[in-house]
CSV table of C-alpha atoms in Angstrom, one decimal:
chain,number,residue,atom,x,y,z
A,1,MET,CA,-34.7,166.3,-10.4
A,2,ALA,CA,-37.6,163.8,-10.8
A,3,ASN,CA,-36.5,163.0,-14.4
A,4,ASN,CA,-33.1,161.6,-13.2
A,5,ASN,CA,-34.8,158.3,-12.4
A,6,ILE,CA,-35.4,157.3,-16.0
A,7,GLY,CA,-33.2,156.6,-19.1
A,8,PRO,CA,-29.5,155.8,-19.3
A,9,LYS,CA,-28.6,158.3,-16.6
A,10,ARG,CA,-30.8,156.7,-14.0
A,11,LEU,CA,-29.5,156.8,-10.3
A,12,VAL,CA,-29.1,153.2,-9.2
A,13,VAL,CA,-28.6,152.4,-5.5
A,14,GLY,CA,-28.5,149.3,-3.5
A,15,ALA,CA,-26.1,146.4,-2.9
A,16,HIS,CA,-25.8,145.4,-6.6
A,17,TYR,CA,-25.6,141.7,-5.9
A,18,GLY,CA,-28.9,140.7,-7.5
A,19,LEU,CA,-27.6,139.4,-10.8
A,20,ARG,CA,-24.7,137.6,-9.2
A,21,ASP,CA,-27.0,135.7,-6.8
A,22,TRP,CA,-29.6,135.1,-9.4
A,23,LEU,CA,-26.9,133.5,-11.6
A,24,ALA,CA,-25.5,131.5,-8.6
A,25,GLN,CA,-28.9,130.1,-7.9
A,26,ARG,CA,-29.3,128.9,-11.5
A,27,VAL,CA,-25.8,127.5,-11.7
A,28,THR,CA,-26.0,125.6,-8.4
A,29,ALA,CA,-29.5,124.3,-9.4
A,30,ILE,CA,-28.1,123.0,-12.7
A,31,VAL,CA,-25.1,121.3,-10.9
A,32,MET,CA,-27.5,119.6,-8.5
A,33,ALA,CA,-29.9,118.5,-11.3
A,34,LEU,CA,-27.0,117.0,-13.3
A,35,TYR,CA,-25.8,115.1,-10.1
A,36,THR,CA,-29.3,113.9,-9.5
A,37,VAL,CA,-29.5,112.5,-13.0
A,38,LEU,CA,-26.1,110.9,-12.6
A,39,LEU,CA,-27.2,109.3,-9.3
A,40,LEU,CA,-30.5,108.2,-10.9
A,41,ILE,CA,-28.7,106.5,-13.8
A,42,MET,CA,-26.3,104.7,-11.4
A,43,PHE,CA,-29.2,103.6,-9.3
A,44,LEU,CA,-31.3,102.3,-12.3
A,45,THR,CA,-28.4,100.6,-14.0
A,46,GLY,CA,-27.1,99.0,-10.8
A,47,HIS,CA,-28.3,95.8,-9.3
A,48,ASN,CA,-26.7,95.8,-5.9
A,49,PHE,CA,-29.2,97.8,-3.8
A,50,ASN,CA,-27.8,97.2,-0.3
A,51,TYR,CA,-25.3,99.0,1.8
A,52,GLU,CA,-22.3,97.4,0.2
A,53,GLY,CA,-23.4,98.4,-3.3
A,54,TRP,CA,-23.9,102.1,-2.2
A,55,ALA,CA,-20.6,102.0,-0.3
A,56,GLY,CA,-18.9,100.7,-3.4
A,57,ILE,CA,-20.2,103.6,-5.4
A,58,PHE,CA,-19.1,106.1,-2.8
A,59,SER,CA,-15.7,104.4,-2.4
A,60,HIS,CA,-14.3,106.1,-5.5
A,61,GLN,CA,-12.5,109.4,-4.8
A,62,TRP,CA,-14.1,111.2,-7.9
A,63,PHE,CA,-17.6,110.4,-6.7
A,64,LYS,CA,-16.8,111.7,-3.1
A,65,LEU,CA,-15.5,114.9,-4.7
A,66,ALA,CA,-18.5,115.2,-7.0
A,67,THR,CA,-20.9,114.6,-4.1
A,68,PHE,CA,-19.1,117.1,-1.9
A,69,SER,CA,-19.2,119.6,-4.7
A,70,VAL,CA,-22.9,119.2,-4.9
A,71,VAL,CA,-23.2,119.5,-1.1
A,72,VAL,CA,-21.3,122.8,-1.4
A,73,CYS,CA,-23.6,123.9,-4.2
A,74,LEU,CA,-26.6,123.0,-2.1
A,75,LEU,CA,-25.3,124.9,0.9
A,76,TYR,CA,-24.5,128.1,-1.1
A,77,HIS,CA,-27.9,127.8,-2.9
A,78,ALA,CA,-29.5,127.5,0.6
A,79,TRP,CA,-27.5,130.5,1.8
A,80,VAL,CA,-28.6,132.8,-1.0
A,81,GLY,CA,-32.2,131.8,-0.5
A,82,MET,CA,-32.2,132.2,3.4
A,83,ARG,CA,-30.3,135.5,3.2
A,84,ASP,CA,-33.0,136.8,0.9
A,85,VAL,CA,-35.7,135.6,3.2
A,86,TRP,CA,-34.0,137.3,6.2
A,87,MET,CA,-33.5,140.5,4.3
A,88,ASP,CA,-37.1,140.5,3.0
A,89,TYR,CA,-39.0,139.5,6.1
A,90,VAL,CA,-36.9,140.6,9.1
A,91,THR,CA,-37.1,144.3,8.5
A,92,HIS,CA,-37.9,145.7,11.9
A,93,SER,CA,-34.5,144.9,13.5
A,94,VAL,CA,-31.1,144.9,11.8
A,95,VAL,CA,-29.6,143.1,14.9
A,96,LEU,CA,-32.1,140.3,14.8
A,97,ARG,CA,-31.6,139.9,11.0
A,98,LEU,CA,-27.8,139.7,11.7
A,99,VAL,CA,-28.3,137.2,14.4
A,100,PHE,CA,-30.5,135.0,11.9
A,101,GLN,CA,-27.8,135.4,9.2
A,102,VAL,CA,-25.0,134.4,11.5
A,103,ALA,CA,-27.0,131.4,12.8
A,104,THR,CA,-27.7,130.4,9.2
A,105,ILE,CA,-24.0,130.6,8.3
A,106,LEU,CA,-23.0,128.6,11.3
A,107,TRP,CA,-25.6,125.9,10.5
A,108,LEU,CA,-24.5,125.6,6.9
A,109,VAL,CA,-20.7,125.5,7.8
A,110,ALA,CA,-21.5,122.7,10.4
A,111,SER,CA,-23.6,120.9,7.7
A,112,ALA,CA,-20.6,121.0,5.3
A,113,GLY,CA,-18.3,119.6,8.0
A,114,TYR,CA,-20.8,116.9,8.8
A,115,ALA,CA,-21.2,116.0,5.1
A,116,ALA,CA,-17.5,115.8,4.7
A,117,GLN,CA,-17.1,113.6,7.6
A,118,ILE,CA,-19.8,111.2,6.3
A,119,LEU,CA,-18.4,111.1,2.9
A,120,TRP,CA,-14.8,110.3,3.8
A,121,ARG,CA,-15.9,107.8,6.5
A,122,VAL,CA,-17.2,105.4,3.8
């Protein structure tokens, strides 16, 4: 019975979301890094560093969509990280861990709504 834990017939248990979340963390990080490079290029090549200049950049629909996509990536990235923190360190109470996870989800959804409101107000 003890030999069942090695080799190709190993008994695997658990939630099985580790690879998916690991990949999601990497993909969202790449998207955020590319957006940061794009924003840095726009900042360094521009010469209008006041509110009107930035509002002009964000007035294009494609840039608003790109920015909101990055915000969604950031929020998903944060969700995966915080969920792992709650699962790893809040082990004494499942109810408390659920409360923390629900509070995190509510905060992230509210942040997405606030980001959308800011982006489409410009």
